PDB file of N, CA and C in Angstrom:
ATOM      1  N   UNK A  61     134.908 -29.815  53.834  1.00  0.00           N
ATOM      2  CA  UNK A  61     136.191 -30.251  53.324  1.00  0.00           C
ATOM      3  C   UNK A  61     135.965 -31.002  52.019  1.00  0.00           C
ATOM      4  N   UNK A  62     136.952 -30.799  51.050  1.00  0.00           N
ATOM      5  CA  UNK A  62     136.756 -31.313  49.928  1.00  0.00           C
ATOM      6  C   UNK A  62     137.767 -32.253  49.972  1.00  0.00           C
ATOM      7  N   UNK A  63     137.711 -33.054  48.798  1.00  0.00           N
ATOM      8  CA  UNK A  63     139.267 -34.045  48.349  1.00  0.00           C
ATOM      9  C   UNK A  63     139.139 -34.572  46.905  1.00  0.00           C
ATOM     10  N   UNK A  64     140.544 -34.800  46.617  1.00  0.00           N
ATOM     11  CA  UNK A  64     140.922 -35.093  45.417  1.00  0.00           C
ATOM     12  C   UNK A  64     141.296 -36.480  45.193  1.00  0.00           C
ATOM     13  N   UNK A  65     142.014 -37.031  43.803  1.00  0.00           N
ATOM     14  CA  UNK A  65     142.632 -37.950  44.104  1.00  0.00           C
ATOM     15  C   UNK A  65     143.842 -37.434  43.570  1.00  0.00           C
ATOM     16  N   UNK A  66     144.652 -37.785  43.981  1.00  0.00           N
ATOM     17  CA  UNK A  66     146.293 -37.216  43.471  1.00  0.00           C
ATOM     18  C   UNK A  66     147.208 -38.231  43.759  1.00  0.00           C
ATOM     19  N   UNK A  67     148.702 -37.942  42.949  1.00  0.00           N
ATOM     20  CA  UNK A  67     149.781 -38.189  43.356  1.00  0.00           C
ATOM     21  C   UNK A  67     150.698 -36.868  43.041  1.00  0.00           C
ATOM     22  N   UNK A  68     151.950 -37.741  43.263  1.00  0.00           N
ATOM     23  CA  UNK A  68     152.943 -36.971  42.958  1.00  0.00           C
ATOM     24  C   UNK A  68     154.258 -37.700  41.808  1.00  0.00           C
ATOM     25  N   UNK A  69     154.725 -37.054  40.749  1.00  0.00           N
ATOM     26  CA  UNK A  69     155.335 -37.352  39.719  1.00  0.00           C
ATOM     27  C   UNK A  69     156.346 -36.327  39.607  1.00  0.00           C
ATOM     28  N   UNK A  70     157.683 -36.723  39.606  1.00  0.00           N
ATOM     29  CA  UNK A  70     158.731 -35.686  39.102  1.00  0.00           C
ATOM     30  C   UNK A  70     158.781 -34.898  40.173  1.00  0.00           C
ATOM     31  N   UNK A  71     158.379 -34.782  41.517  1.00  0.00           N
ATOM     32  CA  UNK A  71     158.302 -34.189  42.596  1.00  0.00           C
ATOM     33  C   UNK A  71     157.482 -32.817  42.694  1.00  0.00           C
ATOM     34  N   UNK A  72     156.586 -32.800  41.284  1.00  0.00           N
ATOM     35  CA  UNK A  72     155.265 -32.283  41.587  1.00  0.00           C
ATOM     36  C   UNK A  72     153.787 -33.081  41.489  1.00  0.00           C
ATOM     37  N   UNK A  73     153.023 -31.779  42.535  1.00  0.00           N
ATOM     38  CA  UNK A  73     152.114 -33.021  43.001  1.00  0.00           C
ATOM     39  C   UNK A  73     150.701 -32.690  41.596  1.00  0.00           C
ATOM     40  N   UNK A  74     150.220 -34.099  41.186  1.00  0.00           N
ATOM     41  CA  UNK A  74     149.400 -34.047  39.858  1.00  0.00           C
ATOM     42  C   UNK A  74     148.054 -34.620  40.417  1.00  0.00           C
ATOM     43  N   UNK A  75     146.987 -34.181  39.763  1.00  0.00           N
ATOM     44  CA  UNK A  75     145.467 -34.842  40.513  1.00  0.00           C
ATOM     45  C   UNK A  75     144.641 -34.723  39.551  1.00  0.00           C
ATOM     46  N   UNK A  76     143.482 -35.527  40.171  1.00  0.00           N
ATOM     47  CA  UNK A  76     142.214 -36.032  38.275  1.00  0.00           C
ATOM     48  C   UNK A  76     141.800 -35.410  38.354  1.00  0.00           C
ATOM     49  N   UNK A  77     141.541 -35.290  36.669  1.00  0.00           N
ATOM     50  CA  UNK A  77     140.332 -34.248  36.598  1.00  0.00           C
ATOM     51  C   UNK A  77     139.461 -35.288  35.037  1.00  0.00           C
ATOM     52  N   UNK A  78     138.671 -34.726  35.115  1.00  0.00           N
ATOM     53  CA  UNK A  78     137.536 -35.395  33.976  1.00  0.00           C
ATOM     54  C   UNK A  78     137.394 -34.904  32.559  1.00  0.00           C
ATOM     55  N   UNK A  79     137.850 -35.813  31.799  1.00  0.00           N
ATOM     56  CA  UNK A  79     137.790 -35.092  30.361  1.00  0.00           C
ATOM     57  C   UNK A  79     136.765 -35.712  29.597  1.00  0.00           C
ATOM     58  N   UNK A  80     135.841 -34.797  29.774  1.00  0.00           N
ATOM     59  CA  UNK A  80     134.328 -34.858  28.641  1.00  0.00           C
ATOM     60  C   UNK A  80     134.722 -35.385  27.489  1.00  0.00           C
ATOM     61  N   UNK A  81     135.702 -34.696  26.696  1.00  0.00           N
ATOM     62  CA  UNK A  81     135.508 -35.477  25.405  1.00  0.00           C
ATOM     63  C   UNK A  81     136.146 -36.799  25.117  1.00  0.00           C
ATOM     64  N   UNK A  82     137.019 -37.164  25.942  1.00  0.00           N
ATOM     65  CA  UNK A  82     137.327 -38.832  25.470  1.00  0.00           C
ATOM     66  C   UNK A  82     136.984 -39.597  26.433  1.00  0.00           C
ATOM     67  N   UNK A  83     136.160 -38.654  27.608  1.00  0.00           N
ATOM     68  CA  UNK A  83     135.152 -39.980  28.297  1.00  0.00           C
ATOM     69  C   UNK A  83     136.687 -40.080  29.208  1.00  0.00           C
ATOM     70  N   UNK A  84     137.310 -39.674  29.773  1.00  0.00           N
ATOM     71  CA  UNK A  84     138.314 -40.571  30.744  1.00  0.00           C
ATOM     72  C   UNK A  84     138.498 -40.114  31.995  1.00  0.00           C
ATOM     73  N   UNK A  85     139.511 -40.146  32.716  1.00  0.00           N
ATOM     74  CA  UNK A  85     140.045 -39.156  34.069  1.00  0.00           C
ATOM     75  C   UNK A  85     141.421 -39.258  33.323  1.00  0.00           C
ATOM     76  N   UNK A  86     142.103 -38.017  33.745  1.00  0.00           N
ATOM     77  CA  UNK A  86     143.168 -37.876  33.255  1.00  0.00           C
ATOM     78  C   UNK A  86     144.217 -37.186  34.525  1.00  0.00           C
ATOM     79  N   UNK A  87     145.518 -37.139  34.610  1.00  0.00           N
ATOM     80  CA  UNK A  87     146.256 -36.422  35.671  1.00  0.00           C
ATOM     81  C   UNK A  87     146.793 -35.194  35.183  1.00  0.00           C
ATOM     82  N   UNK A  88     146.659 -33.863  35.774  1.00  0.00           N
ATOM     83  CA  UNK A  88     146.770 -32.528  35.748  1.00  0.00           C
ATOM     84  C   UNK A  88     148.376 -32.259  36.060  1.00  0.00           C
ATOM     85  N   UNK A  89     149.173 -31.743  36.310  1.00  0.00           N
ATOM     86  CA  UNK A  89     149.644 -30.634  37.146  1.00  0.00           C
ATOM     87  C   UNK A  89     149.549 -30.260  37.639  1.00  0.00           C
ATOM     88  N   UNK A  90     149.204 -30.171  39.059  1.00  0.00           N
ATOM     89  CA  UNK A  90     148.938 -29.231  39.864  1.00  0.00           C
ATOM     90  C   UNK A  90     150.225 -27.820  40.076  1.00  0.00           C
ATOM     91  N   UNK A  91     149.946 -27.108  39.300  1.00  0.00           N
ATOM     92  CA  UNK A  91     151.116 -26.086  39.474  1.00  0.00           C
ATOM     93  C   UNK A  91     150.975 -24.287  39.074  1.00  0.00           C
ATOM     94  N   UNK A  92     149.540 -24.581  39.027  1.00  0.00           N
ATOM     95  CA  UNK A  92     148.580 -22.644  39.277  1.00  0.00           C
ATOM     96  C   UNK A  92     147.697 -23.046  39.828  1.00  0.00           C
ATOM     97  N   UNK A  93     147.019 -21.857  39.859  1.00  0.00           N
ATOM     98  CA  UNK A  93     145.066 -21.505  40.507  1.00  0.00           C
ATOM     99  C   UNK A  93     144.468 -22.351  39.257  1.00  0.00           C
ATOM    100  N   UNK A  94     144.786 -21.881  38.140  1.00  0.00           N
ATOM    101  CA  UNK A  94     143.667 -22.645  36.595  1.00  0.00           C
ATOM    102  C   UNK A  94     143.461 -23.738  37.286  1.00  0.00           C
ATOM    103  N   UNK A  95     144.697 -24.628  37.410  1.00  0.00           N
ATOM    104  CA  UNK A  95     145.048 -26.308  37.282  1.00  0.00           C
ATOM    105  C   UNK A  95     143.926 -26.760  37.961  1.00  0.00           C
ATOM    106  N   UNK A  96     144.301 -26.030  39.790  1.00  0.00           N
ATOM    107  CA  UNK A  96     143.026 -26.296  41.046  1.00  0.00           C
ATOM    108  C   UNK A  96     142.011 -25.671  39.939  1.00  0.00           C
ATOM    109  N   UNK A  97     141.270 -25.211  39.749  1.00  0.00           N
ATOM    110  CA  UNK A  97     139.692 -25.203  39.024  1.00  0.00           C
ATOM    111  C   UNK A  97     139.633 -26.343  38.287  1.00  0.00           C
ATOM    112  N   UNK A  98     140.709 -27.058  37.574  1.00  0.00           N
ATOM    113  CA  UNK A  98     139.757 -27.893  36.598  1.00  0.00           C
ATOM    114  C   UNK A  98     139.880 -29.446  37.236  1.00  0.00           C
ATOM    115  N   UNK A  99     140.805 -29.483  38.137  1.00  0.00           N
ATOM    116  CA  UNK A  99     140.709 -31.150  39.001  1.00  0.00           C
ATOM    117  C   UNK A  99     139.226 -31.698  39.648  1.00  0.00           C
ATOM    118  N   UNK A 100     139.192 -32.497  39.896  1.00  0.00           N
ATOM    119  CA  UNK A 100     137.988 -33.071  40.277  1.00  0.00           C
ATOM    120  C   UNK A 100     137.955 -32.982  41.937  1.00  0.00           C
ATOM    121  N   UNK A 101     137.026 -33.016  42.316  1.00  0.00           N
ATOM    122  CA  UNK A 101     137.022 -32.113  43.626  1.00  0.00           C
ATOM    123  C   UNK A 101     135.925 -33.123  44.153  1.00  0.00           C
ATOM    124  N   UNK A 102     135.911 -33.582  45.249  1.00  0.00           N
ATOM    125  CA  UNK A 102     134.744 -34.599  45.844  1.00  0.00           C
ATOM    126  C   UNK A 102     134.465 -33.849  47.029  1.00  0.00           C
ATOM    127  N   UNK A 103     133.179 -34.072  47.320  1.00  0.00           N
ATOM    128  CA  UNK A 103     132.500 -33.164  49.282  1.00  0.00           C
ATOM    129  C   UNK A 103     132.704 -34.396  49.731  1.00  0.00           C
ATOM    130  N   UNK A 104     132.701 -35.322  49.710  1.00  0.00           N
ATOM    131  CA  UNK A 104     133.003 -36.662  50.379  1.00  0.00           C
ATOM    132  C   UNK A 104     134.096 -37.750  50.268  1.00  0.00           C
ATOM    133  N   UNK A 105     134.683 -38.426  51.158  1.00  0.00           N
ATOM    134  CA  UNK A 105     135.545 -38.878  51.126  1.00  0.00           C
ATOM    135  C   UNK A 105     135.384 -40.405  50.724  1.00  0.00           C
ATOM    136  N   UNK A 106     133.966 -41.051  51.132  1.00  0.00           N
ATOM    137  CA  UNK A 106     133.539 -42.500  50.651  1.00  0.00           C
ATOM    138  C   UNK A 106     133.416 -41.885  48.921  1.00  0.00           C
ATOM    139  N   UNK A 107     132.964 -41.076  48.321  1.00  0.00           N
ATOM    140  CA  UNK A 107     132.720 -40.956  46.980  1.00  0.00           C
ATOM    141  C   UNK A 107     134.311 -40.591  46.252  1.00  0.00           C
ATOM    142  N   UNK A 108     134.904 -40.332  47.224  1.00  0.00           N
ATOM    143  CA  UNK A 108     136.186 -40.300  46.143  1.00  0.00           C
ATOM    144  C   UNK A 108     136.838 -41.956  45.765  1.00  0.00           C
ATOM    145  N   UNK A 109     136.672 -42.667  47.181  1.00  0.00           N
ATOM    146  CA  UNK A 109     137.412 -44.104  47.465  1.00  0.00           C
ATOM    147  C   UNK A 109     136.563 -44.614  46.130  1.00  0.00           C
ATOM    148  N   UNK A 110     135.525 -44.344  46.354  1.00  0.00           N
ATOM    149  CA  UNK A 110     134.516 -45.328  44.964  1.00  0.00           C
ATOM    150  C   UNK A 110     135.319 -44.876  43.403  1.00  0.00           C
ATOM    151  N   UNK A 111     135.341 -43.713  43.153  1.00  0.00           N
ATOM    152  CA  UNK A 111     136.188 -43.322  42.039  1.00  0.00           C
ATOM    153  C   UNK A 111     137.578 -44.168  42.017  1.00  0.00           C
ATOM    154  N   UNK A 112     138.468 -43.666  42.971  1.00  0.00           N
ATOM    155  CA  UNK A 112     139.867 -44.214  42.878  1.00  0.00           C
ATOM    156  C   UNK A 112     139.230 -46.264  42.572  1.00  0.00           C
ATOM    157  N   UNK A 113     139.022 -46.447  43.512  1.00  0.00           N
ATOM    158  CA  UNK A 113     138.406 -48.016  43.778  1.00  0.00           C
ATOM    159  C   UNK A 113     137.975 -48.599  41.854  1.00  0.00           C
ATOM    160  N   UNK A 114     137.101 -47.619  41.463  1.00  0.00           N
ATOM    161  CA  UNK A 114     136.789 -47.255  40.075  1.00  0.00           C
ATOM    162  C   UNK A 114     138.373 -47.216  38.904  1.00  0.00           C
ATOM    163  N   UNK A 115     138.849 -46.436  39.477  1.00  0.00           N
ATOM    164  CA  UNK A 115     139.923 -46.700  38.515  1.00  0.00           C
ATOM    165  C   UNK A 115     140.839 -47.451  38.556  1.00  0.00           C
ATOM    166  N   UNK A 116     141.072 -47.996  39.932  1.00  0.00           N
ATOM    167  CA  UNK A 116     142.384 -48.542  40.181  1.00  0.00           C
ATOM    168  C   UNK A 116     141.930 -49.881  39.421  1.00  0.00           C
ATOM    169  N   UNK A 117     140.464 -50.113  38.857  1.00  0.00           N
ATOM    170  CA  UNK A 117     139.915 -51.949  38.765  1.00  0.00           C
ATOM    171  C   UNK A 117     139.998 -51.365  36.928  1.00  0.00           C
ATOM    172  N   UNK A 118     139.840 -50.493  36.398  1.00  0.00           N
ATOM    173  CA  UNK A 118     139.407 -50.192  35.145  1.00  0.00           C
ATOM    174  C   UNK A 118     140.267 -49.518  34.045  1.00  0.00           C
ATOM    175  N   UNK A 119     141.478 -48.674  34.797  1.00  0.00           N
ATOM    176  CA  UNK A 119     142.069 -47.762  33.650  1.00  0.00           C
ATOM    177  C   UNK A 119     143.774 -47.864  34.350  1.00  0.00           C
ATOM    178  N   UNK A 120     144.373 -48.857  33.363  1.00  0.00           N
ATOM    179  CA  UNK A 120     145.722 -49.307  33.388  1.00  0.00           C
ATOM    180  C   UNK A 120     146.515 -48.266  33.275  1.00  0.00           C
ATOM    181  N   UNK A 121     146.397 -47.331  32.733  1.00  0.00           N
ATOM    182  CA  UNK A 121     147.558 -45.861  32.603  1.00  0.00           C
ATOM    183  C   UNK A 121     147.594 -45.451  34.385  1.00  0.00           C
ATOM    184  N   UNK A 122     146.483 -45.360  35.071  1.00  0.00           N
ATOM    185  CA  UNK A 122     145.997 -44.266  36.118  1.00  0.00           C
ATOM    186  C   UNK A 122     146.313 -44.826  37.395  1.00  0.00           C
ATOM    187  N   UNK A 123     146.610 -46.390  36.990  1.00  0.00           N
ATOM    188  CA  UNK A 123     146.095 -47.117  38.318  1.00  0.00           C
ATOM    189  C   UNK A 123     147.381 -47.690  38.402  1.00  0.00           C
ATOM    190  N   UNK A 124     148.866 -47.553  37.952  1.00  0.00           N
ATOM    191  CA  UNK A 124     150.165 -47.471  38.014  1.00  0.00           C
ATOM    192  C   UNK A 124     150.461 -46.189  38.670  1.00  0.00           C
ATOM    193  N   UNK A 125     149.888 -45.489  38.990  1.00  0.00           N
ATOM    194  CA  UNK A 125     150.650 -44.197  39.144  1.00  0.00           C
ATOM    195  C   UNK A 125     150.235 -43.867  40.974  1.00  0.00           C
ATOM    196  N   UNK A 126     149.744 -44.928  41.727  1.00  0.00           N
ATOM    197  CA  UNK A 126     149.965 -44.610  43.295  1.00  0.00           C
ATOM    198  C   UNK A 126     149.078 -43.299  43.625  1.00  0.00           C
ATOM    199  N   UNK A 127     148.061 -43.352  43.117  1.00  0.00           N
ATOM    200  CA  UNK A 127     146.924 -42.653  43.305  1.00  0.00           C
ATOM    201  C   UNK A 127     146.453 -43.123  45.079  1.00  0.00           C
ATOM    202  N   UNK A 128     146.123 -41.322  45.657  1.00  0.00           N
ATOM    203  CA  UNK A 128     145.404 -41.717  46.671  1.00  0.00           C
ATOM    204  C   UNK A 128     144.578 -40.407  47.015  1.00  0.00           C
ATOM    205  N   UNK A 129     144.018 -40.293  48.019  1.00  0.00           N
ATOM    206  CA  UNK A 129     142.616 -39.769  48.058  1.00  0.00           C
ATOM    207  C   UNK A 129     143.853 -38.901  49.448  1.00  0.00           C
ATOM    208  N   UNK A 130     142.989 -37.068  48.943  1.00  0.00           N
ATOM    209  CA  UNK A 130     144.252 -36.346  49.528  1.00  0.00           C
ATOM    210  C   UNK A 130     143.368 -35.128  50.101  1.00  0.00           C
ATOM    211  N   UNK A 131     143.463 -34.105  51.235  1.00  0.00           N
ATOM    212  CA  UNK A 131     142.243 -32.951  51.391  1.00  0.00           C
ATOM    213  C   UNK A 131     143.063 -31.901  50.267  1.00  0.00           C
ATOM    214  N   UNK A 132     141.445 -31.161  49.543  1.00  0.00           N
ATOM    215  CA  UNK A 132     142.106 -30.565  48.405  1.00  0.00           C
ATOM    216  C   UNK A 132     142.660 -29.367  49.411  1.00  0.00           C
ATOM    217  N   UNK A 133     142.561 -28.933  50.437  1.00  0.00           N
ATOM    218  CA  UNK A 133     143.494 -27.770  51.049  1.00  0.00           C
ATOM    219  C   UNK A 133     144.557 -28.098  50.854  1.00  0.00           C
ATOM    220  N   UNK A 134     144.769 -29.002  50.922  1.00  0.00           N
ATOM    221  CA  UNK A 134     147.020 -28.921  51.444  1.00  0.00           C
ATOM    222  C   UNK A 134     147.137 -28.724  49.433  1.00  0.00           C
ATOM    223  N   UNK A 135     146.822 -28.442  48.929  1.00  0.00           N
ATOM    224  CA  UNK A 135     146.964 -27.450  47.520  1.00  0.00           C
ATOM    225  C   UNK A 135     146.563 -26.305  47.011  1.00  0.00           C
ATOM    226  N   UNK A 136     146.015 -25.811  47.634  1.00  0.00           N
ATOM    227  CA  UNK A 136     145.211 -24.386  47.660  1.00  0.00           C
ATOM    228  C   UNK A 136     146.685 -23.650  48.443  1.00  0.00           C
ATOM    229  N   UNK A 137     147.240 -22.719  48.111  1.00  0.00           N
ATOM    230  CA  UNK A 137     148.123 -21.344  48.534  1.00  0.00           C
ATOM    231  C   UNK A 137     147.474 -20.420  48.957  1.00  0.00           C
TER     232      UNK A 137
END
């Protein structure tokens, strides 16, 4: 089982993914197959809490937005 971190905005559901070039986590769309490939995807569930835990202490945009740690199935169709 995998997991993400996600919420939901505008009553679709959005989740991190990692952007190499400005160094950040950023929130997606979840709303195709692409979207699921480029979110961040954890095999463990203590290593996601450390991320979220990670952002919720460090990045003021991300850590307003009710982020929580979700199984990436219930987004897969």
């Amino acid at each position: 089982m995998s997991y993400v971190i996600a919420c939901w905005q505008w009553g679709k559901a959005h989740a991190i993914t990692a952007n190499s070039e400005t160094n950040k986590f950023e929130l997606i769309p979840l709303d195709s197959d692409v979207a699921l490939n480029k979110i961040l995807s954890l095999p463990y569930r203590a290593g996601a809490q450390q991320i979220l835990k990670w952002i919720n202490s460090n990045d003021e945009d991300l850590a307003c937005k009710e982020l929580s740690i979700q199984d990436e199935a219930r987004f897969r169709k």
